Tab-separated table of C-alpha atoms and ligand atoms in Angstrom:
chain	number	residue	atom	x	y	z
A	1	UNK	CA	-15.200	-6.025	-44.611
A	2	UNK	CA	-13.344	-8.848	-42.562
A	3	UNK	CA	-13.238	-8.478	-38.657
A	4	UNK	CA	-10.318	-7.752	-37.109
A	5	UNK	CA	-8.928	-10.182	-34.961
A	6	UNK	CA	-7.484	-10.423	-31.755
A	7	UNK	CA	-5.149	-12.667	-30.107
A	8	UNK	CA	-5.538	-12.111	-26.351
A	9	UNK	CA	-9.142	-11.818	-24.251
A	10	UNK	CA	-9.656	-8.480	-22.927
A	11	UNK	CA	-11.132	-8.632	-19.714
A	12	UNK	CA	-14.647	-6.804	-19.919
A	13	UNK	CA	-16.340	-5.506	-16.721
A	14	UNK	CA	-19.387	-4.940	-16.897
A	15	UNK	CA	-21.563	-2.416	-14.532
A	16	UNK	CA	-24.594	-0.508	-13.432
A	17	UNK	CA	-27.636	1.888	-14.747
A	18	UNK	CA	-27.081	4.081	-17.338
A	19	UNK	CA	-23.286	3.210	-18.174
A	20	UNK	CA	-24.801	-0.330	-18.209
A	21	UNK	CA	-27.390	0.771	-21.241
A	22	UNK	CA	-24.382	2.467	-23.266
A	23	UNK	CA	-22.432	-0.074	-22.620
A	24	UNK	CA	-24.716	-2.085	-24.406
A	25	UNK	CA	-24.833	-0.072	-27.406
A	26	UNK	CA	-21.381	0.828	-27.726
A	27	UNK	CA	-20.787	-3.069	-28.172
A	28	UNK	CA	-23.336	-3.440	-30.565
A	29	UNK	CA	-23.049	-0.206	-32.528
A	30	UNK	CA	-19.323	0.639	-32.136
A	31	UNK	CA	-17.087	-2.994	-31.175
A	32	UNK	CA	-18.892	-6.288	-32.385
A	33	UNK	CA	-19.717	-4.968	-36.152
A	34	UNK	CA	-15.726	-4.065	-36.749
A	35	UNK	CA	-13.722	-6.439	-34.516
A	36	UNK	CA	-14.258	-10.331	-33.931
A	37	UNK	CA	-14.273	-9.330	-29.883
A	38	UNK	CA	-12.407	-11.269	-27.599
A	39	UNK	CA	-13.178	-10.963	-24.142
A	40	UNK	CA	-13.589	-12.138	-20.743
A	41	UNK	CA	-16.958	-11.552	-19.501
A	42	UNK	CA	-17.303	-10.217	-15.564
A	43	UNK	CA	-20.656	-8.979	-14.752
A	44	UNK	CA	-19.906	-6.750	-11.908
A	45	UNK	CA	-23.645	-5.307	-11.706
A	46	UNK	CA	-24.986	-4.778	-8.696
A	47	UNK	CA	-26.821	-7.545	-8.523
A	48	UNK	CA	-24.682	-10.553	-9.614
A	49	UNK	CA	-21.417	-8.631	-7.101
A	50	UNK	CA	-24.587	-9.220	-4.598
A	51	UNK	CA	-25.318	-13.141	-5.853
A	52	UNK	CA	-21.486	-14.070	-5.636
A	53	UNK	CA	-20.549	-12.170	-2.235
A	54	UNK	CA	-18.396	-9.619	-4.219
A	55	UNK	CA	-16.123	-12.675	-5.763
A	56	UNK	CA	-16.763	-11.377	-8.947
A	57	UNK	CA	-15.040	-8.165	-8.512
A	58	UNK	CA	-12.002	-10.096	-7.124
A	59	UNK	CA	-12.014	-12.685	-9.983
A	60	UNK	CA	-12.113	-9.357	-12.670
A	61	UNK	CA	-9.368	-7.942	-11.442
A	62	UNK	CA	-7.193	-11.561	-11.226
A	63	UNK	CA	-8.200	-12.106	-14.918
A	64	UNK	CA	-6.739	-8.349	-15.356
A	65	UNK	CA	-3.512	-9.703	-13.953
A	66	UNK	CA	-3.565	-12.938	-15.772
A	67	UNK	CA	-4.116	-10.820	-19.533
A	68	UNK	CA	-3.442	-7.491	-18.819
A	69	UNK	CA	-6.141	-5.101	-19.835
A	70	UNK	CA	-9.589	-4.379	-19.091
A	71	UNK	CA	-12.317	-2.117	-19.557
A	72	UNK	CA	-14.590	-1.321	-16.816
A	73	UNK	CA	-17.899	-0.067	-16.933
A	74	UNK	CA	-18.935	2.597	-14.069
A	75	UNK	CA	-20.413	0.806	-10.874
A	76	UNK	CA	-22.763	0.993	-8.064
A	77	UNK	CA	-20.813	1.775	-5.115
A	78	UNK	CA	-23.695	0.652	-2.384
A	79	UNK	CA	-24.613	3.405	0.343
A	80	UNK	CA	-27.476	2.786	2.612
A	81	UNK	CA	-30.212	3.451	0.272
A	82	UNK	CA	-28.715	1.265	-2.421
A	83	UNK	CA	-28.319	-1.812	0.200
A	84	UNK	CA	-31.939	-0.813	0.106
A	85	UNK	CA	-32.511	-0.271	-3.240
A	86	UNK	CA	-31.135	-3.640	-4.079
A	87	UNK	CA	-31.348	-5.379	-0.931
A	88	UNK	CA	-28.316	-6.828	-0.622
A	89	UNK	CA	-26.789	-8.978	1.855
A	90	UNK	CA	-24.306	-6.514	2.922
A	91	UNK	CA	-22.784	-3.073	1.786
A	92	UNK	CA	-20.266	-4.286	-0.849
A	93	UNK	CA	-17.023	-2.093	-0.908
A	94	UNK	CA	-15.963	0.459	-4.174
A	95	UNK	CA	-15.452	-2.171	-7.115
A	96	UNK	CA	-12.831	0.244	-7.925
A	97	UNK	CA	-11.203	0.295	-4.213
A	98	UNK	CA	-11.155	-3.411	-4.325
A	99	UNK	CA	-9.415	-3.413	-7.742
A	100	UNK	CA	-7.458	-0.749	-7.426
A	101	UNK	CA	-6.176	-2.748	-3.732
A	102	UNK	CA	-5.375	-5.937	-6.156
A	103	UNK	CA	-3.447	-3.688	-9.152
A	104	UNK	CA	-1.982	-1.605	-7.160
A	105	UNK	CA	-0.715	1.258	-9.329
A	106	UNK	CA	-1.738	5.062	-10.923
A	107	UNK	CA	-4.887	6.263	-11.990
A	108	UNK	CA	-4.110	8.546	-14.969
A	109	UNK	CA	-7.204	10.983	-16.407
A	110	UNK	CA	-7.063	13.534	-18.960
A	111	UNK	CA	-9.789	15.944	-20.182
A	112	UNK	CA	-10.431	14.619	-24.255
A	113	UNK	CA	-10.378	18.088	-26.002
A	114	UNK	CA	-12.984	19.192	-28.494
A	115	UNK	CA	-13.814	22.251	-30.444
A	116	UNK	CA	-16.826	24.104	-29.246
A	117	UNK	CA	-16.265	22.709	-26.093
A	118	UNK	CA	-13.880	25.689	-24.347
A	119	UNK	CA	-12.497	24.872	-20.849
A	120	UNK	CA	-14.336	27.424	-18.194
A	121	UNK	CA	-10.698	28.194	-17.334
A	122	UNK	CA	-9.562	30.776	-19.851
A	123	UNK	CA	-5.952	30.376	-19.586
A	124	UNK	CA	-6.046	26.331	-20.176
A	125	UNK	CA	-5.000	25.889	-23.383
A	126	UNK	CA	-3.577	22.059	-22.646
A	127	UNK	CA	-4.790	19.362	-21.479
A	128	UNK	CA	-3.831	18.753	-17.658
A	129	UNK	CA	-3.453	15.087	-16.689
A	130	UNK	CA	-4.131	14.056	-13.421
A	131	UNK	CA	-1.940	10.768	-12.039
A	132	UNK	CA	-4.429	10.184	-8.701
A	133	UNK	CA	-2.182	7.628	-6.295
A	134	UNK	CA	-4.812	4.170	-6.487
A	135	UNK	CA	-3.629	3.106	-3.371
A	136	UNK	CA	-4.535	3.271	0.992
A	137	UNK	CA	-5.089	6.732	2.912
A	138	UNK	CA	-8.514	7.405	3.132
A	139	UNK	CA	-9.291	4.638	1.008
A	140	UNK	CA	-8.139	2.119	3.258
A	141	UNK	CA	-9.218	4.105	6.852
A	142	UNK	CA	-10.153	2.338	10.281
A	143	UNK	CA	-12.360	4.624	11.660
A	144	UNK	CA	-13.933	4.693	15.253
A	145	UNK	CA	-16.265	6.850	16.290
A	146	UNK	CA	-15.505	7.888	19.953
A	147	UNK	CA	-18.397	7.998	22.722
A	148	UNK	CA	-16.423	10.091	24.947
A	149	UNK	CA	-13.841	11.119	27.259
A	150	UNK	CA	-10.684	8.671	26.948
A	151	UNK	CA	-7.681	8.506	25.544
A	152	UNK	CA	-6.895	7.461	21.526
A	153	UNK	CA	-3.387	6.230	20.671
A	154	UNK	CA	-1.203	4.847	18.054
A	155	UNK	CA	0.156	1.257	18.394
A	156	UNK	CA	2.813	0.209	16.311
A	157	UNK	CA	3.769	-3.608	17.231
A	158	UNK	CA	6.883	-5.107	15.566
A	159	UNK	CA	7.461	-8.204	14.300
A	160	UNK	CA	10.163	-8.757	17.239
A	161	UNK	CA	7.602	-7.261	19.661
A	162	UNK	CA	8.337	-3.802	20.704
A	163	UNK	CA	6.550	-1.269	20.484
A	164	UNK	CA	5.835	2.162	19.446
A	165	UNK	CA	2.720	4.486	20.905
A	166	UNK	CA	1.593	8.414	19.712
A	167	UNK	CA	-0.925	9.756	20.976
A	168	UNK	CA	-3.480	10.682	18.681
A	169	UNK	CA	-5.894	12.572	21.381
A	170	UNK	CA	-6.704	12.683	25.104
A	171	UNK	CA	-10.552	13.192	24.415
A	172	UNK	CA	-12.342	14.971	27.016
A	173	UNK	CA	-15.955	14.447	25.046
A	174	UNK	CA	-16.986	12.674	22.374
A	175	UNK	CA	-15.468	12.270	18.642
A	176	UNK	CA	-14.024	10.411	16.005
A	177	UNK	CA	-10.687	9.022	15.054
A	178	UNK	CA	-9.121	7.407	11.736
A	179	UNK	CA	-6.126	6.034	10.954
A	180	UNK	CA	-4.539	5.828	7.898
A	181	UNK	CA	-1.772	3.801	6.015
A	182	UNK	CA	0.716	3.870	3.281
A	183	UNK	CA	3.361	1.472	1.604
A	184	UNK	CA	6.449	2.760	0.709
A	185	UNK	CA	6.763	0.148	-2.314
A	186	UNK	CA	3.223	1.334	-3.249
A	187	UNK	CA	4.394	4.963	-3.088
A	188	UNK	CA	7.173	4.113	-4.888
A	189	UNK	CA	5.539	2.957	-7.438
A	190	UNK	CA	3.383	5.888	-7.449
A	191	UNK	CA	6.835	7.741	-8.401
A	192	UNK	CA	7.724	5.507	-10.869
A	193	UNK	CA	4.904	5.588	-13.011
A	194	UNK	CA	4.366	9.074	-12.741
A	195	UNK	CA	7.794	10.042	-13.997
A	196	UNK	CA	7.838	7.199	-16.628
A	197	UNK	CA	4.097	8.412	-17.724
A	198	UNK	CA	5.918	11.989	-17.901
A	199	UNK	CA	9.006	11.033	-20.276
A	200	UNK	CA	6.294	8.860	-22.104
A	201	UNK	CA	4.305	12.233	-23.176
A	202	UNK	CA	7.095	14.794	-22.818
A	203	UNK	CA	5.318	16.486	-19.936
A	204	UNK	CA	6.457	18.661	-16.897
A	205	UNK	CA	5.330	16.608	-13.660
A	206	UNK	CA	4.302	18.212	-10.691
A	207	UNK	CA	3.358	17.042	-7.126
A	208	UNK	CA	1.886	18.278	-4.473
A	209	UNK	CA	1.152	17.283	-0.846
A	210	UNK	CA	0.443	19.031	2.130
A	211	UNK	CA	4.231	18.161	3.907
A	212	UNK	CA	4.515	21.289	6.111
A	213	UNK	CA	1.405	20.056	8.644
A	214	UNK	CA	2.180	16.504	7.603
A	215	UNK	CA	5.390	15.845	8.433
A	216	UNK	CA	5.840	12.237	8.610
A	217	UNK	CA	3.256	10.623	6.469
A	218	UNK	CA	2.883	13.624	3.308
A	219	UNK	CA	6.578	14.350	3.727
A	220	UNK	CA	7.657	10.711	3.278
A	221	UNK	CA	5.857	10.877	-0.543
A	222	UNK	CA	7.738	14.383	-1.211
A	223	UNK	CA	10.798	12.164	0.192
A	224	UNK	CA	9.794	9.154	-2.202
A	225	UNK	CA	9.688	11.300	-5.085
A	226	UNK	CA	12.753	13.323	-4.574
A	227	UNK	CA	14.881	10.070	-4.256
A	228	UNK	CA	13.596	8.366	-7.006
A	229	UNK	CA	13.948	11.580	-9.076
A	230	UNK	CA	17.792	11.666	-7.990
A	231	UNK	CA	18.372	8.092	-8.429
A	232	UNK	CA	16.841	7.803	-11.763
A	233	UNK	CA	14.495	10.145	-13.664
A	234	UNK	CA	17.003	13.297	-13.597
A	235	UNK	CA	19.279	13.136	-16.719
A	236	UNK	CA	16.556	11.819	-18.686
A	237	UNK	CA	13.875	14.633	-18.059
A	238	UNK	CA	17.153	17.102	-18.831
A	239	UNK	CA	17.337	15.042	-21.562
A	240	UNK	CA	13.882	15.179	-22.799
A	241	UNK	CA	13.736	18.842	-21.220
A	242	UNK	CA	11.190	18.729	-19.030
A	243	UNK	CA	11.038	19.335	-15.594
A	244	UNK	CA	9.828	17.667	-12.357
A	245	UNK	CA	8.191	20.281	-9.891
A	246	UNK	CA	7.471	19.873	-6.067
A	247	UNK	CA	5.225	22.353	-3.970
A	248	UNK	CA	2.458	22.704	-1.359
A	249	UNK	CA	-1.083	21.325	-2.065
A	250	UNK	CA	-2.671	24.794	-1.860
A	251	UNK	CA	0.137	25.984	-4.104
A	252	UNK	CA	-0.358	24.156	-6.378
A	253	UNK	CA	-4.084	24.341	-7.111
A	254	UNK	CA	-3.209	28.123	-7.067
A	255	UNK	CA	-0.893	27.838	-9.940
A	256	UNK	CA	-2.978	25.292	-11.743
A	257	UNK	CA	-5.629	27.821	-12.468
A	258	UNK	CA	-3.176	30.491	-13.509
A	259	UNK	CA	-1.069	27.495	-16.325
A	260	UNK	CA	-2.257	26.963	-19.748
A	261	UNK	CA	-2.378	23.121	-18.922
A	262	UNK	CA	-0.062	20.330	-20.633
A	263	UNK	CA	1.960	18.775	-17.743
A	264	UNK	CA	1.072	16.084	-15.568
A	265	UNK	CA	-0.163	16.870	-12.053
A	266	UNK	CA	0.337	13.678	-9.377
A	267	UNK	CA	-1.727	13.835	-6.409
A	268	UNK	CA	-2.360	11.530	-3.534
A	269	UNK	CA	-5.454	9.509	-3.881
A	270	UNK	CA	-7.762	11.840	-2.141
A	271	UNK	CA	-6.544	15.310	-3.542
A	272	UNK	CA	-7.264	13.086	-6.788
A	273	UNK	CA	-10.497	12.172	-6.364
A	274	UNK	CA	-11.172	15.728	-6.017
A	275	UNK	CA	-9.178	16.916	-8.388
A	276	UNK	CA	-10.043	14.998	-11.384
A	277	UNK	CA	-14.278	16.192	-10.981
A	278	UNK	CA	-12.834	19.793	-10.471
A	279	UNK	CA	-10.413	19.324	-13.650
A	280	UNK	CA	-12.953	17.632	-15.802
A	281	UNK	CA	-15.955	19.715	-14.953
A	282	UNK	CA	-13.718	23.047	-15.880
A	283	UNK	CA	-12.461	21.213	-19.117
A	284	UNK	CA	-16.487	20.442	-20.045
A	285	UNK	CA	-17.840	17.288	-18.533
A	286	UNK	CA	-17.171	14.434	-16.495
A	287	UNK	CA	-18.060	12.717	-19.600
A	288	UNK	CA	-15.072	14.148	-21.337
A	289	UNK	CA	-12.354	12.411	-19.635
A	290	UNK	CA	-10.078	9.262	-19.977
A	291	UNK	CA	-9.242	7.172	-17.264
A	292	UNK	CA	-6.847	4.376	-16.578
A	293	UNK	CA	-5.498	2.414	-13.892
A	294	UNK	CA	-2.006	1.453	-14.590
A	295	UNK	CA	-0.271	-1.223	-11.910
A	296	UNK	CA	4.032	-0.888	-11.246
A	297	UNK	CA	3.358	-4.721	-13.217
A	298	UNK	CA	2.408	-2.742	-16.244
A	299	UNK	CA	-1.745	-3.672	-16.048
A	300	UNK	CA	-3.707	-1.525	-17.323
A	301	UNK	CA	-7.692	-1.025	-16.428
A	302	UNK	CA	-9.663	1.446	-18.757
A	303	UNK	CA	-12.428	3.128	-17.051
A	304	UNK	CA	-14.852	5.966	-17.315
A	305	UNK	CA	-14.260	8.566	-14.687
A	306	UNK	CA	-18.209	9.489	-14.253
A	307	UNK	CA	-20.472	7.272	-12.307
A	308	UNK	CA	-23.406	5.343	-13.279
A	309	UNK	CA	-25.848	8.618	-14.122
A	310	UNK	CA	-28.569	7.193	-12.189
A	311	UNK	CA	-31.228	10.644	-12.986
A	312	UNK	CA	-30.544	9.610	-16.386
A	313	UNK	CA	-31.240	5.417	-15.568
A	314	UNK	CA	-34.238	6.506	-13.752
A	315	UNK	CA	-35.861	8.683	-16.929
A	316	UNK	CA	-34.974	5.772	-18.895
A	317	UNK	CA	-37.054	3.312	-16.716
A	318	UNK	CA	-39.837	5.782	-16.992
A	319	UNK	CA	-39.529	5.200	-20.704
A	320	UNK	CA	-38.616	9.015	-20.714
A	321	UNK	CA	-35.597	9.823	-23.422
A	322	UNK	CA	-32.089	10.418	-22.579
A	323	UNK	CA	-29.284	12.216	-24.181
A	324	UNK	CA	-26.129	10.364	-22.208
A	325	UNK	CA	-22.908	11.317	-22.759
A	326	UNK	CA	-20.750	8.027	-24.020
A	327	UNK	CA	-17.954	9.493	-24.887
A	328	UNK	CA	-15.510	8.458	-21.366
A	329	UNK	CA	-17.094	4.792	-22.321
A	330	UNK	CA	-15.963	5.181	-25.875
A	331	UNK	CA	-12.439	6.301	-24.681
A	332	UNK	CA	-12.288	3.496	-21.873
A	333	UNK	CA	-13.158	0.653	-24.961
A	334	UNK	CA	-10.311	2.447	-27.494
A	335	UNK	CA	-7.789	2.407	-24.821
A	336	UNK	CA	-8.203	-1.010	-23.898
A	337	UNK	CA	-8.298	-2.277	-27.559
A	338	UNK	CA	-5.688	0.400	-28.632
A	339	UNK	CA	-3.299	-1.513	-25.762
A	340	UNK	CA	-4.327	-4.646	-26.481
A	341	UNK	CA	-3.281	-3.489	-30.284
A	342	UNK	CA	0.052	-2.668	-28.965
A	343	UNK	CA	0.909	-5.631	-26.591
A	344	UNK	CA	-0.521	-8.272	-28.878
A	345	UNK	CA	1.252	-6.217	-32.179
A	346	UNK	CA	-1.983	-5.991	-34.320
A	347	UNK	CA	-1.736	-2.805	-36.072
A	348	UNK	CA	-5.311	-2.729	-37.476
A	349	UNK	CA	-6.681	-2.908	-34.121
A	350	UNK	CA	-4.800	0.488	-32.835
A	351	UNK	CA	-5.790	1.728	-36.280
A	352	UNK	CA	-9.347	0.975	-35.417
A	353	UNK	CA	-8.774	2.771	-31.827
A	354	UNK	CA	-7.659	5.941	-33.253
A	355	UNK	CA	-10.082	5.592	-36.063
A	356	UNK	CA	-12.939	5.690	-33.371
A	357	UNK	CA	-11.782	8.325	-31.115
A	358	UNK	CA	-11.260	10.924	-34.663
A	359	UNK	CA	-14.896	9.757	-35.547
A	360	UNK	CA	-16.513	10.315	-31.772
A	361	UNK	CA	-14.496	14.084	-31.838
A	362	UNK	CA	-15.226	14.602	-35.281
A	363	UNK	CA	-19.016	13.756	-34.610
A	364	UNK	CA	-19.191	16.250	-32.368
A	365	UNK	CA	-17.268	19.114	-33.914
A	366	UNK	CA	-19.940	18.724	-36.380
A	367	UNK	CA	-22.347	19.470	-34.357
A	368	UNK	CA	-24.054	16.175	-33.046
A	369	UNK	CA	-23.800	15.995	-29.579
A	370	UNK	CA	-25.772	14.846	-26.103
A	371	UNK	CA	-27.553	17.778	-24.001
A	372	UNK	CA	-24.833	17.937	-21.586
A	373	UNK	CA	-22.304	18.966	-23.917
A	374	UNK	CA	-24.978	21.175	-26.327
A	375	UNK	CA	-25.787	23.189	-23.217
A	376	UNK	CA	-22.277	24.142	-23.099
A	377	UNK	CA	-20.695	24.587	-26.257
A	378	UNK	CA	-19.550	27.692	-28.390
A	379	UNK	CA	-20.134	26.065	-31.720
A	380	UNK	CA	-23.933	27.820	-33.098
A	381	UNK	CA	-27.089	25.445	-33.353
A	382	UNK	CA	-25.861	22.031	-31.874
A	383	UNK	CA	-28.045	18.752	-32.787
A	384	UNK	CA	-28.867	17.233	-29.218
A	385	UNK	CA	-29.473	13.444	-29.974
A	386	UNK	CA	-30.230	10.826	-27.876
A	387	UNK	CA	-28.100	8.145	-26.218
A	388	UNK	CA	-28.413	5.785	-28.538
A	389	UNK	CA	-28.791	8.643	-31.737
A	390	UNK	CA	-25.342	9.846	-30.347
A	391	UNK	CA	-23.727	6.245	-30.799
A	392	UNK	CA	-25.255	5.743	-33.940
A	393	UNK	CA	-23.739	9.293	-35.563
A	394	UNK	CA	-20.855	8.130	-34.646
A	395	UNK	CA	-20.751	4.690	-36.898
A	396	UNK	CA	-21.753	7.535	-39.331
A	397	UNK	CA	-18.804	8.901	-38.996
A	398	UNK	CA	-16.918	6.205	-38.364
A	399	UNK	CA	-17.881	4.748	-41.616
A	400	UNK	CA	-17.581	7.598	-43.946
A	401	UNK	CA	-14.686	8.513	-42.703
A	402	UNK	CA	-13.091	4.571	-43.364
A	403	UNK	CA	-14.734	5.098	-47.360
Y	1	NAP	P1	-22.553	10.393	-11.867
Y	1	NAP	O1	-23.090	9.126	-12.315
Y	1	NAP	O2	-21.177	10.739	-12.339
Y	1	NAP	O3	-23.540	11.566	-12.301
Y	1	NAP	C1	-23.616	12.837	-11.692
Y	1	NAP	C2	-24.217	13.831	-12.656
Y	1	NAP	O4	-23.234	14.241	-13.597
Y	1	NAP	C3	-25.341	13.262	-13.492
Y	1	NAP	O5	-26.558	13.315	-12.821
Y	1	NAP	C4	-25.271	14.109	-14.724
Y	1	NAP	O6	-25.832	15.406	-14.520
Y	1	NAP	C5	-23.768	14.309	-14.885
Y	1	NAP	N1	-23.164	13.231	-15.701
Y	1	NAP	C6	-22.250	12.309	-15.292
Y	1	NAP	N2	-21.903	11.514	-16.301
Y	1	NAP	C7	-22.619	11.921	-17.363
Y	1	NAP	C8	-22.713	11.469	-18.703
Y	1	NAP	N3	-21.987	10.407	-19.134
Y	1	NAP	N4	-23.541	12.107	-19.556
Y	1	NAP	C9	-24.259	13.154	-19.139
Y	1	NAP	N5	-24.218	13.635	-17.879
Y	1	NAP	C10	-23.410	13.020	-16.997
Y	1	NAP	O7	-22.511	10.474	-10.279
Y	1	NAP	P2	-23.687	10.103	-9.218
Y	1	NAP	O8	-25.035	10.271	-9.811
Y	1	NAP	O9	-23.279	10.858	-8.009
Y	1	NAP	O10	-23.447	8.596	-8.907
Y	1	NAP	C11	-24.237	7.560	-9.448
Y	1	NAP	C12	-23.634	6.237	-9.070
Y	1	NAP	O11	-22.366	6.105	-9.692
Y	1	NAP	C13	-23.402	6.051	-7.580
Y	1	NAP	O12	-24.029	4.863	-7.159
Y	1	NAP	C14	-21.905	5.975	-7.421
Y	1	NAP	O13	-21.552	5.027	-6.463
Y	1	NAP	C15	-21.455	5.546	-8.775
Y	1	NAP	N6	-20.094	6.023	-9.175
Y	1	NAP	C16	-19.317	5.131	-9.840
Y	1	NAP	C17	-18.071	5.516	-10.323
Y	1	NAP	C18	-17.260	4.505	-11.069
Y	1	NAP	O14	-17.615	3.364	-11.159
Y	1	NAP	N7	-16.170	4.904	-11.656
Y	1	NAP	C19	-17.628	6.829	-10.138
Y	1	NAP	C20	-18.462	7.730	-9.471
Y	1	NAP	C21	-19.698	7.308	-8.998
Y	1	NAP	P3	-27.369	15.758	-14.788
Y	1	NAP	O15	-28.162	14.850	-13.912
Y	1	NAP	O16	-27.434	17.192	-14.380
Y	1	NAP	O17	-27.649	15.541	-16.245
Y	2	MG	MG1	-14.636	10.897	-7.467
């Protein structure tokens, strides 16, 4: 059968361990047999992010602005043992911080349902999506850790000069302080693609923040929201009858446990770091989850949500097997190619897309799964496979179910 063929690269980042080994395979097992692959390469390993002074994670996420989409493989984000590890010249920053500071934009994740595979939450019967804010807070701190007594302030210094001071904390010991920013475009923006990601799948949205102890910086996003609800988004969620919902953090993860799922659930980037482990590990695995990065420009970043599953790297280098989930990889590569599909108007490669997501879920509604799911699931006397066994029951699949 004839390739399908693409018109524009997709921009392919490339990572660390484990993810790096399935990576690997999906490409040759899954991608390069079925579609004449067009893509640019970034290798954002560990060790080549070390060799080009983290350029290469800038560069990735320029070429993502230049074409549009990408797939990213789960990275290394270097603590002190990995500087270590890998001695490197200095503790690179979060590949995903630094791309996420470049795109700007809304990390969207949703659990990928399967049969046998029952959330641990008995009342979800939905999927609940997760729209994590990609931008500042916590992500972007100055910390400073404080010897002892003194006093810690606030500075605000306008362009014109003047200025502004709050004090943080008259310390009478030691401590530590951090400060934290937003953008009101970037939050913005934040609103916007939440509600537009809402109308797009016909989903309640809610949001949360903590606004009551936060009343400047959490209650200007509840503000943000509100107005661009008003302004814009109203008549067409009446129209599309949905709803947009506001309440307290707690609240919220309070009601979220009592819903049956299917609405969309924007947090701030913090309370959606959390929130997407918590979500995904209750829904089955952080293997079982999509991921993607979309930027107010309309760029769009696939990703895994799980890191690099470095006890599973480590087995491998002791030539020990391993039964890896792939699955969030698979998704990340369908995504990408399904978009790419869409943008470029090749209808064979969506096809293909959906094709391969129905043939990974299918695969394991059989039966065929990797030990993290098999320890899990309802369905009686699951096949664990391996990795790579895992990939390659899936081209099964995939192939019968294209006779
Ligand atoms: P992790 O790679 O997500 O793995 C944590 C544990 O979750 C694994 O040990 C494994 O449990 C289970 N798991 C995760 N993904 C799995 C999969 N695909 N199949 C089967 N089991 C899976 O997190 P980590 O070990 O804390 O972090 C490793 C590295 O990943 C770190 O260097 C971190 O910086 C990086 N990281 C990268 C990203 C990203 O690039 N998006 C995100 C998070 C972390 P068992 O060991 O019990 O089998
Ligand atoms: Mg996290």
């Amino acid at each position: 059968m004839a390739k399908i063929e693409m018109k524009t690269p997709l921009v392919e980042m490339d990572g660390d361990e484990m993810t790096r080994n399935l990576w690997a395979m999906i490409k040759k097992h899954l991608i390069l047999p079925y579609i004449d692959l067009k893509s640019e390469y970034y290798d954002l390993g560990l060790e080549h992010r070390n060799e080009t002074n983290d350029q290469v994670t800038v560069d990735s996420a320029m070429a993502t602005k230049k074409y549009g989409v990408a797939v990213k493989c789960a990275t290394i984000t270097p603590n002190a043992a990995r500087v270590k590890e890998y001695n490197l010249k200095e503790m690179w920053k979060s590949p995903n911080g630094t791309i996420r500071a470049i795109l700007d934009g809304t990390v969207f994740r949703a659990p990928i349902l399967v049969k046998g595979i029952e959330p641990n939450v008995r009342t979800w019967k939905k999927p609940i999506t997760i729209a994590r804010h990609a931008y500042g807070d916590v992500y972007r701190n100055t910390e400073m850790k404080i010897p002892g007594p003194g006093k810690v302030e606030l500075v605000y210094t306008a362009a014109d000069g003047h200025e502004e001071r709050a004090l943080v904390h008259n310390f009478d010991c030691a401590g530590v302080v951090q400060g934290q920013h937003n953008l009101v475009p970037s939050i913005t923006s934040f609103a916007d693609s939440c509600f537009t990601f809402a109308l797009e799948k016909k989903q309640d949205l809610w949001f949360a923040t903590k606004d009551t102890i936060s009343k400047k910086y959490d209650h200007t996003f509840k503000d943000i929201f509100q107005e661009r609800y008003d302004e814009k988004y109203k008549p067409l969620f009446e129209k599309a009858g949905i709803t947009y919902f506001y309440t307290l953090i707690d609240d919220a993860v309070a009601r979220v446990m009592k819903s049956e799922g299917g609405f969309i659930w924007a947090c701030k980037n913090y309370d959606g770091d959390v929130m997407s482990d918590m979500l995904s590990s209750a829904f089955g695995s952080l293997a079982m989850m999509t991921s993607v990065l979309v930027s107010p420009q309309g760029y769009y970043e696939y990703e895994a949500a799980h890191g690099t599953v470095q006890r599973h790297y480590y087995k491998h280098l002791k030539g020990e097997p391993t039964s890896t989930n792939s699955v969030a990889t698979i998704f990340a590569w369908t995504g990408a190619l399904r978009k790419r599909g869409e943008l470029d108007q090749i209808p064979e490669l969506v096809d293909f897309a959906n094709r391969l997501e129905k043939a990974t879920i299918d695969t394991i509604e059989s039966g065929k799964m990797t030990g993290d799911l098999a320890k899990i699931t309802t369905l009686p006397n699951p096949t664990t496979l391996g990795s790579e066994e895992f990939i390659l029951a899936i081209k099964d699949t995939l192939d019968r179910e294209a006779e």
